[in-house]
Coordinates of C-alpha atoms (C1' of nucleotides) in Angstrom, one line a residue:
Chain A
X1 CA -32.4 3.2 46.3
X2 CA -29.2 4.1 45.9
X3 CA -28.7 1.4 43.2
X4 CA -30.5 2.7 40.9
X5 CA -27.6 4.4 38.9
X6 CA -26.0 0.7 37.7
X7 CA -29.0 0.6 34.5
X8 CA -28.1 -1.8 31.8
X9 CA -24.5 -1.9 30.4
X10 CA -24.6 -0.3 27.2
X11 CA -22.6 -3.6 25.9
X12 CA -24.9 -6.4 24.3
X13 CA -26.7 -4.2 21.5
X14 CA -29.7 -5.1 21.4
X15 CA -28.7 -7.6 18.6
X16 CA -32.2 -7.4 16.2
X17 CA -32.2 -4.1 15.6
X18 CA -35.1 -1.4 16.7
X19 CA -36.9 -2.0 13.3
X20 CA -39.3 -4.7 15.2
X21 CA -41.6 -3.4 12.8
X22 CA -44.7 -3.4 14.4
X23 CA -46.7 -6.3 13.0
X24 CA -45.2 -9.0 15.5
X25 CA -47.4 -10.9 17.3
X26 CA -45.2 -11.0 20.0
X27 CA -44.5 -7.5 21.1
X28 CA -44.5 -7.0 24.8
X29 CA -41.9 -9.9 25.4
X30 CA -38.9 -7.7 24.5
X31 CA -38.7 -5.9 28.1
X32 CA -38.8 -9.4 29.6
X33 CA -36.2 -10.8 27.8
X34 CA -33.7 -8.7 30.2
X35 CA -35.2 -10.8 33.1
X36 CA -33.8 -13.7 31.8
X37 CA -30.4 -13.7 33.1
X38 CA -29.1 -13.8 30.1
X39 CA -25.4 -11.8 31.0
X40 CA -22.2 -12.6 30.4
X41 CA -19.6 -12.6 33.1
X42 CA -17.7 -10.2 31.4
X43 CA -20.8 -8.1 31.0
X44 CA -21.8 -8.3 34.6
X45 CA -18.2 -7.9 35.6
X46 CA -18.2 -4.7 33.3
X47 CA -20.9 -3.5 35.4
X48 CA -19.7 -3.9 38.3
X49 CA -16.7 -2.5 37.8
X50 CA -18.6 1.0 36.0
X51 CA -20.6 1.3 39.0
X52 CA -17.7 1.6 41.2
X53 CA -15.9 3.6 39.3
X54 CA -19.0 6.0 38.7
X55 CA -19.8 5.9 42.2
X56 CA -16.4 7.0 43.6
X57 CA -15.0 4.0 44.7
X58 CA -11.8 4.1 42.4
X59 CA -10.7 7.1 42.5
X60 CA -9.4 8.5 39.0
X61 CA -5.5 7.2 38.7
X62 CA -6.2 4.1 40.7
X63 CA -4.3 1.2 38.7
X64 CA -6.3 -2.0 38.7
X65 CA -3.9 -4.7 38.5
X66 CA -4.8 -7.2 36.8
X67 CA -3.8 -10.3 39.1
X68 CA -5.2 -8.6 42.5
X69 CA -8.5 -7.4 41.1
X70 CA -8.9 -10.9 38.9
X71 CA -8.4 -12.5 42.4
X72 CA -10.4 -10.0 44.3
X73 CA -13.7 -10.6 42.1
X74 CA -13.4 -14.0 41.8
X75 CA -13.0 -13.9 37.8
X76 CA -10.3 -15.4 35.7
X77 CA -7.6 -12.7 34.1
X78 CA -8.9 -13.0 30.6
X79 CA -12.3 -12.5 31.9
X80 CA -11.3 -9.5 33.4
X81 CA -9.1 -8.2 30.6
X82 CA -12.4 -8.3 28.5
X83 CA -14.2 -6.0 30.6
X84 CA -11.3 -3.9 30.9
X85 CA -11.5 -3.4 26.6
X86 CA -15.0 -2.0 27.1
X87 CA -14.8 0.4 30.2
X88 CA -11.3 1.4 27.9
X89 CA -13.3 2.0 24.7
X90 CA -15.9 3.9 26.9
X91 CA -13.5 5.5 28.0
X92 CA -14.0 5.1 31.8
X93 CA -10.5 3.4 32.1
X94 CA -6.8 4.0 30.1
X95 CA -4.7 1.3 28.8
X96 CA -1.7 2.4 28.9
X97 CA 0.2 -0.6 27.0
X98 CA 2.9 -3.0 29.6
X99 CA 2.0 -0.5 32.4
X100 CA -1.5 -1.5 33.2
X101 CA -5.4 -0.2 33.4
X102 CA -6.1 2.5 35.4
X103 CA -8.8 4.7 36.4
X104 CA -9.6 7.8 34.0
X105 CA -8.5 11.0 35.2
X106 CA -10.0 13.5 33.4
X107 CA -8.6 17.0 32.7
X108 CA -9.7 20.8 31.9
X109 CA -9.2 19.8 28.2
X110 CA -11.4 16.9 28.9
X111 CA -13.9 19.2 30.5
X112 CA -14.0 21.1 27.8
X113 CA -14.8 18.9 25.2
X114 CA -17.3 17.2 26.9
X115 CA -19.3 20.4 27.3
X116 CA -18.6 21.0 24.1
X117 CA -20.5 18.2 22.6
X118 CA -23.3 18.6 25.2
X119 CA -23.6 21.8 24.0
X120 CA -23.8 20.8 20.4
X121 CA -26.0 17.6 20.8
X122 CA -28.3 18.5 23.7
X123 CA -29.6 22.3 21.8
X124 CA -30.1 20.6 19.1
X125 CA -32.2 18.0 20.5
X126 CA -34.3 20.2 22.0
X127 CA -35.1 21.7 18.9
X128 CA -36.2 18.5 17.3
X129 CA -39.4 19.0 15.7
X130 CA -42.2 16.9 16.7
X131 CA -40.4 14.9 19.5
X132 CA -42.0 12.1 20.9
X133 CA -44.9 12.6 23.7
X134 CA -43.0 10.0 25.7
X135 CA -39.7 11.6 25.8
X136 CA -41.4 14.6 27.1
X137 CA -43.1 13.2 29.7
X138 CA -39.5 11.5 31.0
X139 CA -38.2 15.1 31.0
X140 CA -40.7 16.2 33.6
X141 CA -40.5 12.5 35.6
X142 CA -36.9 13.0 36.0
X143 CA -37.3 16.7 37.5
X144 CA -39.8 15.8 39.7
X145 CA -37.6 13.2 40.8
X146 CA -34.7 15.5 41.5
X147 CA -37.5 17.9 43.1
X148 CA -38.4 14.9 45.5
X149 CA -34.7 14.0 46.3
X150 CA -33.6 17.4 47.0
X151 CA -36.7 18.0 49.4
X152 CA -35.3 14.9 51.6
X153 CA -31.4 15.4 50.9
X154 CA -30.7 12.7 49.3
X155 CA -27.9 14.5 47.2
X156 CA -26.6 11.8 45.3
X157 CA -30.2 10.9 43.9
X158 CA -30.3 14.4 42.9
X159 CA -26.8 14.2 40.9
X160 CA -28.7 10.8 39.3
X161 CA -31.9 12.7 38.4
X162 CA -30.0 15.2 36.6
X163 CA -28.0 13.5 34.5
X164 CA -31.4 11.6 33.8
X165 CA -33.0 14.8 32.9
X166 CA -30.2 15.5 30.4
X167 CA -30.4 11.8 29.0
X168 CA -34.3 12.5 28.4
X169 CA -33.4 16.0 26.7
X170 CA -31.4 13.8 24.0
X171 CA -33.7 10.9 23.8
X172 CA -35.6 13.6 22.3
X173 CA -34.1 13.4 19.3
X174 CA -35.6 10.1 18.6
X175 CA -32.3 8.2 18.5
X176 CA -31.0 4.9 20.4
X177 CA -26.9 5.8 18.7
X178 CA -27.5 9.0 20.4
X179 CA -28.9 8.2 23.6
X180 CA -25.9 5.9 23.8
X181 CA -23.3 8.0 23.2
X182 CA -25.1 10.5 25.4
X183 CA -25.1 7.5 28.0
X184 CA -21.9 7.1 27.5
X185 CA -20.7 10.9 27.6
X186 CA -22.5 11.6 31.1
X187 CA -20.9 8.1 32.5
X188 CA -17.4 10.1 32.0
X189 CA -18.6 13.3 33.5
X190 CA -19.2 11.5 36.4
X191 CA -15.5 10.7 36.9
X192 CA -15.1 14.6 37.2
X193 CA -18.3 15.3 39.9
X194 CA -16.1 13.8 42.5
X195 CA -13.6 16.9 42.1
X196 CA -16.3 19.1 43.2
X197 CA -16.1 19.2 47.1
X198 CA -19.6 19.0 48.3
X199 CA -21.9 17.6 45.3
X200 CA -24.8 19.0 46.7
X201 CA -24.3 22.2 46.6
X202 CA -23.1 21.6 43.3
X203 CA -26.2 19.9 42.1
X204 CA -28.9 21.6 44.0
X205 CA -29.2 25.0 42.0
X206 CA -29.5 23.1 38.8
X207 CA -32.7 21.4 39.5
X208 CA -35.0 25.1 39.5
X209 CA -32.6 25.9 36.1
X210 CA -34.0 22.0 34.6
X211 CA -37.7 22.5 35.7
X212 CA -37.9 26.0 34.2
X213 CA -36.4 24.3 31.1
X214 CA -38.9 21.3 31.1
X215 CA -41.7 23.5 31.0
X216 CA -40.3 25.5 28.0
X217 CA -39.9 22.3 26.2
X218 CA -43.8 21.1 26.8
X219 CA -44.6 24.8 25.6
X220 CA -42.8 24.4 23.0
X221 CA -40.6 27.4 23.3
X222 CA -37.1 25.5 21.4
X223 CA -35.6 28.3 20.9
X224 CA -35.7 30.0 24.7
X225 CA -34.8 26.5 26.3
X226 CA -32.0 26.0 23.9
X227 CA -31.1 29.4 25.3
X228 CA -31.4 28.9 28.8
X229 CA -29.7 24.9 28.1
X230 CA -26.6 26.8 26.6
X231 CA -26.1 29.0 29.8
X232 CA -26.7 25.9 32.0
X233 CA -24.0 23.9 30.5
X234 CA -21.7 27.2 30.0
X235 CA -22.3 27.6 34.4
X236 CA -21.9 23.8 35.0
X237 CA -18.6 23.8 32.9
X238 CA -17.3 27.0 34.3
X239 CA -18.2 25.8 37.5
X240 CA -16.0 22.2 37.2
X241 CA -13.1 24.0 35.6
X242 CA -13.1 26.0 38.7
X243 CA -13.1 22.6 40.8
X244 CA -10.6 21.2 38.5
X245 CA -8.1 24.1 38.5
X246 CA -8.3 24.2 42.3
X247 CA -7.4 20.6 43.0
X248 CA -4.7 21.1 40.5
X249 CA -3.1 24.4 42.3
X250 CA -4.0 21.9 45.7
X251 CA -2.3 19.2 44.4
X252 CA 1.2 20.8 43.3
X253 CA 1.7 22.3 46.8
Chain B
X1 CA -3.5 2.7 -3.1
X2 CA -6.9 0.8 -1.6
X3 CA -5.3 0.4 1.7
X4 CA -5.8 4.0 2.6
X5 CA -8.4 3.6 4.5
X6 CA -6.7 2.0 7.3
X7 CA -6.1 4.5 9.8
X8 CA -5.5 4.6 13.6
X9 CA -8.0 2.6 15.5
X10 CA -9.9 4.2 17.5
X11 CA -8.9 2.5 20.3
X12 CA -6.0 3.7 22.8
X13 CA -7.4 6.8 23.6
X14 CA -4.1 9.8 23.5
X15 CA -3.6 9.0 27.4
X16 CA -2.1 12.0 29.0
X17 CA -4.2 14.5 27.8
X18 CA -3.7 17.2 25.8
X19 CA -1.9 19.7 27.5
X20 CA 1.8 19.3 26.9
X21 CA 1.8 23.2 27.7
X22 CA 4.5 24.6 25.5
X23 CA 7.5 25.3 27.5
X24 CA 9.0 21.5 27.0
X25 CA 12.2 21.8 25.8
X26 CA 11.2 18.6 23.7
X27 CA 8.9 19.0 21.4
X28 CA 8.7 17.6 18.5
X29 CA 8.9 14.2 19.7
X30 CA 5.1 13.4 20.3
X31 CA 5.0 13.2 16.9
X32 CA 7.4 10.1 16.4
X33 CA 5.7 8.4 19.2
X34 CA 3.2 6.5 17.0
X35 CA 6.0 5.7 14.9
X36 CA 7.1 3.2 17.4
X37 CA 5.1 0.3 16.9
X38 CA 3.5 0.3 20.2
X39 CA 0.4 -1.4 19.2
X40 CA -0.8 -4.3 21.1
X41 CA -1.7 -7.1 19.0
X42 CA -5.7 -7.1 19.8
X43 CA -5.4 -3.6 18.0
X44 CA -4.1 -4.7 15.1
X45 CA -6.2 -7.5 15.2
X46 CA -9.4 -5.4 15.4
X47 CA -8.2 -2.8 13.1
X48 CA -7.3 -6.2 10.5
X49 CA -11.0 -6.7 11.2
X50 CA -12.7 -3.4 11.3
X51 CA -10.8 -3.2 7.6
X52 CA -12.4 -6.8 6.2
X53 CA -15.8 -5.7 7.2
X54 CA -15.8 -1.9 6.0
X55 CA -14.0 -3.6 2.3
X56 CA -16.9 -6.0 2.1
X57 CA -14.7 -8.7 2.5
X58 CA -17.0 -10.0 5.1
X59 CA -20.6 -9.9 3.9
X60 CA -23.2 -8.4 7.2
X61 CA -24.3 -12.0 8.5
X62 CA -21.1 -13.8 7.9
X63 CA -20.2 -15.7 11.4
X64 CA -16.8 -15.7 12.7
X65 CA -16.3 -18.8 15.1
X66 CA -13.8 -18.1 17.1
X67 CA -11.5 -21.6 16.9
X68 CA -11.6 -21.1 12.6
X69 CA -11.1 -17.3 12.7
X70 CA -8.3 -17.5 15.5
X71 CA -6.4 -20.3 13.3
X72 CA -6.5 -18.6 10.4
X73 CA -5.5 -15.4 12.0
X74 CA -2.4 -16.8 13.8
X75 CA -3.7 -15.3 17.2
X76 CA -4.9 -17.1 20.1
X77 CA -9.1 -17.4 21.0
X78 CA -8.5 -15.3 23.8
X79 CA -7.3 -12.0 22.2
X80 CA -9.3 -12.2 19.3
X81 CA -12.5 -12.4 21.8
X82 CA -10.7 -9.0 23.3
X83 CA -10.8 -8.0 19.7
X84 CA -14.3 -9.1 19.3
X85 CA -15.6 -6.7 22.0
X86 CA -13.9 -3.9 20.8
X87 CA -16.0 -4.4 17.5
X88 CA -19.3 -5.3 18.8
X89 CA -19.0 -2.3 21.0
X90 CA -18.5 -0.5 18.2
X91 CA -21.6 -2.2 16.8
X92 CA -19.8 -3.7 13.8
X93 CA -20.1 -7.2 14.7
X94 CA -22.7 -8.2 17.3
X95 CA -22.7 -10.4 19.9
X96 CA -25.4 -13.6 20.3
X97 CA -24.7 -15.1 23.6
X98 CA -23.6 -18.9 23.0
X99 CA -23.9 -18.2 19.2
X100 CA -21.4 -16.3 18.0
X101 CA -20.3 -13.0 16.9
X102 CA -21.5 -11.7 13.4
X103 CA -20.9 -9.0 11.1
X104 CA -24.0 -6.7 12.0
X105 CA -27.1 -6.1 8.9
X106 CA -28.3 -3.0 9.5
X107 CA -31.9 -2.5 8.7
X108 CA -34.1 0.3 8.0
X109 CA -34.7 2.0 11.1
X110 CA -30.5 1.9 11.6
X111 CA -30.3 3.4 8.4
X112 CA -32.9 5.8 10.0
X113 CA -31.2 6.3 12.9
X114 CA -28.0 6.7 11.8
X115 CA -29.4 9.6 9.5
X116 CA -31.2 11.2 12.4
X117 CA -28.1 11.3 14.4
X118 CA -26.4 13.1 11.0
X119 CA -28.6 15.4 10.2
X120 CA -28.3 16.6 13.9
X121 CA -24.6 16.6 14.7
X122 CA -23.4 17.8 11.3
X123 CA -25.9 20.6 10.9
X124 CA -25.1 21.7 14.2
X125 CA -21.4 21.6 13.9
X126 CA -21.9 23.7 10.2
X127 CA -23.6 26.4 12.8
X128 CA -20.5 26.1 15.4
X129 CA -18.8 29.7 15.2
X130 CA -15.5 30.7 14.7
X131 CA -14.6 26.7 13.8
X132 CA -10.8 26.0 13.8
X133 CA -9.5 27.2 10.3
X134 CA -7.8 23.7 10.0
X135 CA -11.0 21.9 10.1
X136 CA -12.2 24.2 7.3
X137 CA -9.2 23.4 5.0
X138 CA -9.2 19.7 5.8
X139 CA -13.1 20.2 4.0
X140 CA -11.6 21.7 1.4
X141 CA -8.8 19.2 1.0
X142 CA -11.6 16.6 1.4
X143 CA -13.6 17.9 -1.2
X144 CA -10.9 18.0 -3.9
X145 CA -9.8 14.4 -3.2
X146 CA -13.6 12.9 -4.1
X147 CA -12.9 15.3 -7.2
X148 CA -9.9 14.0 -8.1
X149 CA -10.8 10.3 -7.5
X150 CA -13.9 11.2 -9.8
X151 CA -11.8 12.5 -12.4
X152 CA -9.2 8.9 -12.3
X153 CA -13.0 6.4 -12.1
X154 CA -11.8 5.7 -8.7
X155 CA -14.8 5.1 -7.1
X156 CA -14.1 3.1 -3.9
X157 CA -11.8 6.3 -3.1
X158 CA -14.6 8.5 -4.0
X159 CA -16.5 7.3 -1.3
X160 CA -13.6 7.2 1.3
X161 CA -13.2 11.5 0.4
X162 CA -16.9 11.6 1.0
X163 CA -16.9 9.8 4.5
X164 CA -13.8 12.6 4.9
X165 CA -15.7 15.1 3.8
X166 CA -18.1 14.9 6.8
X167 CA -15.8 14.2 9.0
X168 CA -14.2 17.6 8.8
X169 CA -17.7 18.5 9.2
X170 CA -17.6 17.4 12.6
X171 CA -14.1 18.4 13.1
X172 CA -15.5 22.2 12.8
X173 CA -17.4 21.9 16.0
X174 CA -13.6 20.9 17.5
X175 CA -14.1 18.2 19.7
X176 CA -12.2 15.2 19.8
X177 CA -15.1 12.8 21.4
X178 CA -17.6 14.3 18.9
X179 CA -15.0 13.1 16.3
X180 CA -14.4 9.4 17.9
X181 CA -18.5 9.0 17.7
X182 CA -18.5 10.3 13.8
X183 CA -16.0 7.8 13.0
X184 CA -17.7 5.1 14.7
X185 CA -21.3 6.1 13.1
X186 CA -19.3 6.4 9.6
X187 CA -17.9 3.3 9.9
X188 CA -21.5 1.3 10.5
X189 CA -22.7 3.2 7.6
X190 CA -20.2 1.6 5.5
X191 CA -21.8 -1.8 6.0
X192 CA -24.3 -0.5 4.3
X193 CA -23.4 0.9 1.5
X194 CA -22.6 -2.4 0.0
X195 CA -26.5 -3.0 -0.7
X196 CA -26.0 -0.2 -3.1
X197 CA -26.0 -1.9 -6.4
X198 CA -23.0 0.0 -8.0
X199 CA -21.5 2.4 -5.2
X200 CA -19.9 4.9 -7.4
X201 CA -23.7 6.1 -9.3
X202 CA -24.4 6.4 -5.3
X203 CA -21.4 8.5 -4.2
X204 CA -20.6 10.1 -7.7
X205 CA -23.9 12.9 -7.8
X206 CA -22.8 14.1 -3.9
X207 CA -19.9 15.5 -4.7
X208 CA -20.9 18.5 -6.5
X209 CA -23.3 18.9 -3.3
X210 CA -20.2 18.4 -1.5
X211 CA -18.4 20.9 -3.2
X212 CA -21.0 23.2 -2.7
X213 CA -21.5 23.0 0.9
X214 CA -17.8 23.6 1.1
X215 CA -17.8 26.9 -0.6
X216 CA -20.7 28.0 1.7
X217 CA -18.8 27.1 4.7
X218 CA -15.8 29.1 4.0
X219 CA -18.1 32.3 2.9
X220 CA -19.2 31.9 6.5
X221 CA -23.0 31.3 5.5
X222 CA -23.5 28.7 8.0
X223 CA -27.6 28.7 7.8
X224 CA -27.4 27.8 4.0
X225 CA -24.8 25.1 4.3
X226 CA -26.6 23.6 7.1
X227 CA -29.8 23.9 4.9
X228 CA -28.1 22.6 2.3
X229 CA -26.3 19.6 4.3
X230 CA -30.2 18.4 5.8
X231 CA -31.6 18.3 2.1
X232 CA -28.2 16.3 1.4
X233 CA -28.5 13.8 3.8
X234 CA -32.1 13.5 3.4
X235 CA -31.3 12.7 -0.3
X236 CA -28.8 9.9 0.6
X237 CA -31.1 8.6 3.4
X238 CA -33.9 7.9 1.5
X239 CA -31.3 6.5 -1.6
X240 CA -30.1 3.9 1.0
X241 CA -33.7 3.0 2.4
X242 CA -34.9 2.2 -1.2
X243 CA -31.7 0.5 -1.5
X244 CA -33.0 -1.6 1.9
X245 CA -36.3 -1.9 0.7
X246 CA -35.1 -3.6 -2.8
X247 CA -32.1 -6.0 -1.3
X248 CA -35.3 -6.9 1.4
X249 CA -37.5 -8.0 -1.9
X250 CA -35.0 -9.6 -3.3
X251 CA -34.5 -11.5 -0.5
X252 CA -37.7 -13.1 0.1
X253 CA -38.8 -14.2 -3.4
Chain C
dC1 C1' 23.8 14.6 38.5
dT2 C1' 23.5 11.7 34.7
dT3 C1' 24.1 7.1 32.5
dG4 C1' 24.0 2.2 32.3
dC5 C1' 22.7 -2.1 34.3
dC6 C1' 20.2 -5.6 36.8
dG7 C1' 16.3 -8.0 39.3
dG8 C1' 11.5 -8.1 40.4
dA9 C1' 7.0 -7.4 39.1
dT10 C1' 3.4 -6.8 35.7
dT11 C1' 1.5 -7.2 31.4
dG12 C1' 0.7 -9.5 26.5
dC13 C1' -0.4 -13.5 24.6
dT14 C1' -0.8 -18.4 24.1
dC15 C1' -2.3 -23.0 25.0
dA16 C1' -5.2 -26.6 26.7
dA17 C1' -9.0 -28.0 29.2
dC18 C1' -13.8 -28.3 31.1
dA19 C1' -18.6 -26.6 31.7
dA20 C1' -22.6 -24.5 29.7
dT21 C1' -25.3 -23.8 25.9
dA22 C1' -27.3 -24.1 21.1
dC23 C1' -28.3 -26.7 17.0
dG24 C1' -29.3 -30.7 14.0
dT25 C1' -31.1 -35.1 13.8
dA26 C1' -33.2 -39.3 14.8
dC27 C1' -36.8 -41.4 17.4
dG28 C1' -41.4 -42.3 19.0
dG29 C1' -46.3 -41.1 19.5
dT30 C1' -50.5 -39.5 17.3
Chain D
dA1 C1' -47.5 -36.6 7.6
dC2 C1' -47.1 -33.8 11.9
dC3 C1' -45.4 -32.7 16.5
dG4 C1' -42.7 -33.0 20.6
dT5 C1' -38.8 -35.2 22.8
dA6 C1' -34.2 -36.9 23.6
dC7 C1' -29.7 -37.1 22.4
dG8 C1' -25.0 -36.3 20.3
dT9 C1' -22.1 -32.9 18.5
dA10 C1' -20.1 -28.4 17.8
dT11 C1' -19.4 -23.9 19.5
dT12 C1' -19.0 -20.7 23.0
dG13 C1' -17.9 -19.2 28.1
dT14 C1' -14.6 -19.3 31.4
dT15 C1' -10.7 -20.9 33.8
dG16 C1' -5.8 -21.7 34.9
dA17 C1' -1.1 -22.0 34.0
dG18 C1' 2.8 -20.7 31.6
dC19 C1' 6.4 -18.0 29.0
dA20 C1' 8.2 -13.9 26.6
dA21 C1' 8.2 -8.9 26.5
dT22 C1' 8.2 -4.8 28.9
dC23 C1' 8.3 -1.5 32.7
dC24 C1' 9.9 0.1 37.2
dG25 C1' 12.9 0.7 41.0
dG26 C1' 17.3 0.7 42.9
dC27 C1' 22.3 0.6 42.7
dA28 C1' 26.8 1.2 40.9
dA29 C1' 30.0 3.7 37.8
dG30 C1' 31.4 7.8 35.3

DNA sequence: CTTGCCGGATTGCTCAACAATACGTACGGT
DNA sequence: ACCGTACGTATTGTTGAGCAATCCGGCAAG
């Protein structure tokens, strides 16, 4: 369903470390531990507030005052000042010092360098060397899953498989810093989707592009889905700059 | 002096973007802006912090309760929490529910992981083409500060050119988030250098390397460097795992 | 049109209090 | 001596109110 894009806030690091090195008698208990409602207010209220501003909800440039929204969600102002310092050092949000929080807007220069590092970390993830059978096998998952949303419209499902798709392509690198960052990284882009007037038919022609890429990576073939990766991301940035630069001209008149 | 290592925080993320196209007839003042103090007091608080923790001055595992540690700072429980999620995103401290925040031991597999994410980001951003020629000087510069410090037996500063050194790695692939996330990684990796039994015989061999990779960079032989920089970071890697691997021995008899 | 000033509103930070949780310890049973 | 339980204490989680500092809008004066 549609709320499948909130996932765990990428707050409350998984305190232990991965080491867990093997010999524990207890393995198996770690994935329950997260159904122990074991969150913070400030952790859910982080999430809460992510998910609305990922989902289009707050518009980019909408000031959340602190009083209103404390009020509004039912949280105290301190509370709510904590979860504010993490979406700001996520960068979802700006704190702008005596003026207030407000909803990231996110420019051409923004654009830019986002693409840039996807560019960068994404290639060179691909190219790993003896990835991980698992991670593979999520690369697939998530383009069937954007296959199976696209066939029944569901468009937003589709923007969510992709960016899952991409998420997998890092994880191949073996990483957890990286796949948050990467996390992280594709929570921003989504503050610049909604400048893109229909999403779907911004979305839709990347999922043939991803599949053809899959397969390269379970053949193998590093180098040609590096390639075709590289012209992907050069397209989808091209294609957003275009979006950006036209609500820009729409915007001044 | 020791207190170079300071620097901004990487907190209040450069708000309006970085446009500024030209034509303002006032220039010159974005500059002065940081001059006026305009940092909040949580800021200073967690760059105070971030700075005790990178020295060493407070060991991985040390607690900080809140009442003791906001008495002692002067500030109130309430910001420093605000300051204490800053950190803990930044993985610094972490953060036990109902326990407490401590300064975070890293074990092996960060140490692994931290070195996985390296090897791929800096390697790649050796390969990026036509890098800014600022980013190359800035290795350069970087390179003959560790020298320098080598020459005077400062060895704490030898270690702050080296972390330099590979930022302006990074800088060459000319993106400002890929820069926020190599500051952040560098900075964990700092909390674990202090397992090293005496840092400068860690830091002291690399700069040669160092030196090395720099001249290769500027000849424009990006495969060798990169080369060059894996078979680095492996080296270091594996130095700080045995490092691990004793302190861990150590630890248990 | 610019400059200076003022009042209202918001944020930055503090303080104090209470509820919820974790930990150490003493107690009792076996 | 060992184990589980109950309890008291210390710490954290969250709230609410309050005041100083700062920003924003409008208005008057030059």
């Amino acid at each position: 369903m549609s709320q499948g894009g909130s996932s765990a806030g990428p707050d409350s690091g998984d305190a232990g470390g991965s080491g867990n090195s093997g010999t524990s008698p207890l393995a198996g208990l770690s994935g329950a531990r997260v159904l122990l409602d074991r969150t913070s207010t400030v952790s859910k209220l982080a999430d809460a507030l992510r998910a609305q501003i990922i989902e289009g909800g707050l518009p980019p440039g909408t000031q959340l005052a602190e009083h209103a929204a404390a009020k509004e969600l039912g949280v105290s102002r301190n509370t709510l000042r904590e979860a504010f310092r993490l979406l700001a050092h996520e960068g979802l949000v700006i704190h702008e010092p005596h003026r207030g929080v407000f909803v990231r807007t996110l420019d051409a220069g923004d654009v830019r360098d986002i693409y840039t590092t996807r560019r960068l970390v994404e290639c060179a993830a691909v190219r790993t060397e003896g990835p991980p059978p698992r991670a593979v096998a999520e690369i697939r998952a998530a383009v069937e899953t954007a296959e199976a949303a696209v066939a029944e419209s569901r468009w937003h499902d589709v923007g969510t498989a992709d960016l899952r798709f991409h998420s997998a392509i890092v994880a191949l690198a073996g990483s957890r810093r990286l796949n948050d960052m990467t996390r992280r990284l594709l929570a921003e882009l989504r503050l610049v989707f909604h400048v893109m007037a229909d999403p779907h038919r911004f979305h839709e022609p990347y999922v043939h592009r991803n599949a053809a890429i899959a397969t390269l990576i379970e053949q193998g073939r590093t180098r040609e889905a590096a390639e075709a990766l590289t012209a992907y991301l050069d397209d989808a940035e091209a294609q957003l700059l275009g979006g950006i630069a036209e609500r820009t001209r729409d915007r001044r008149r």
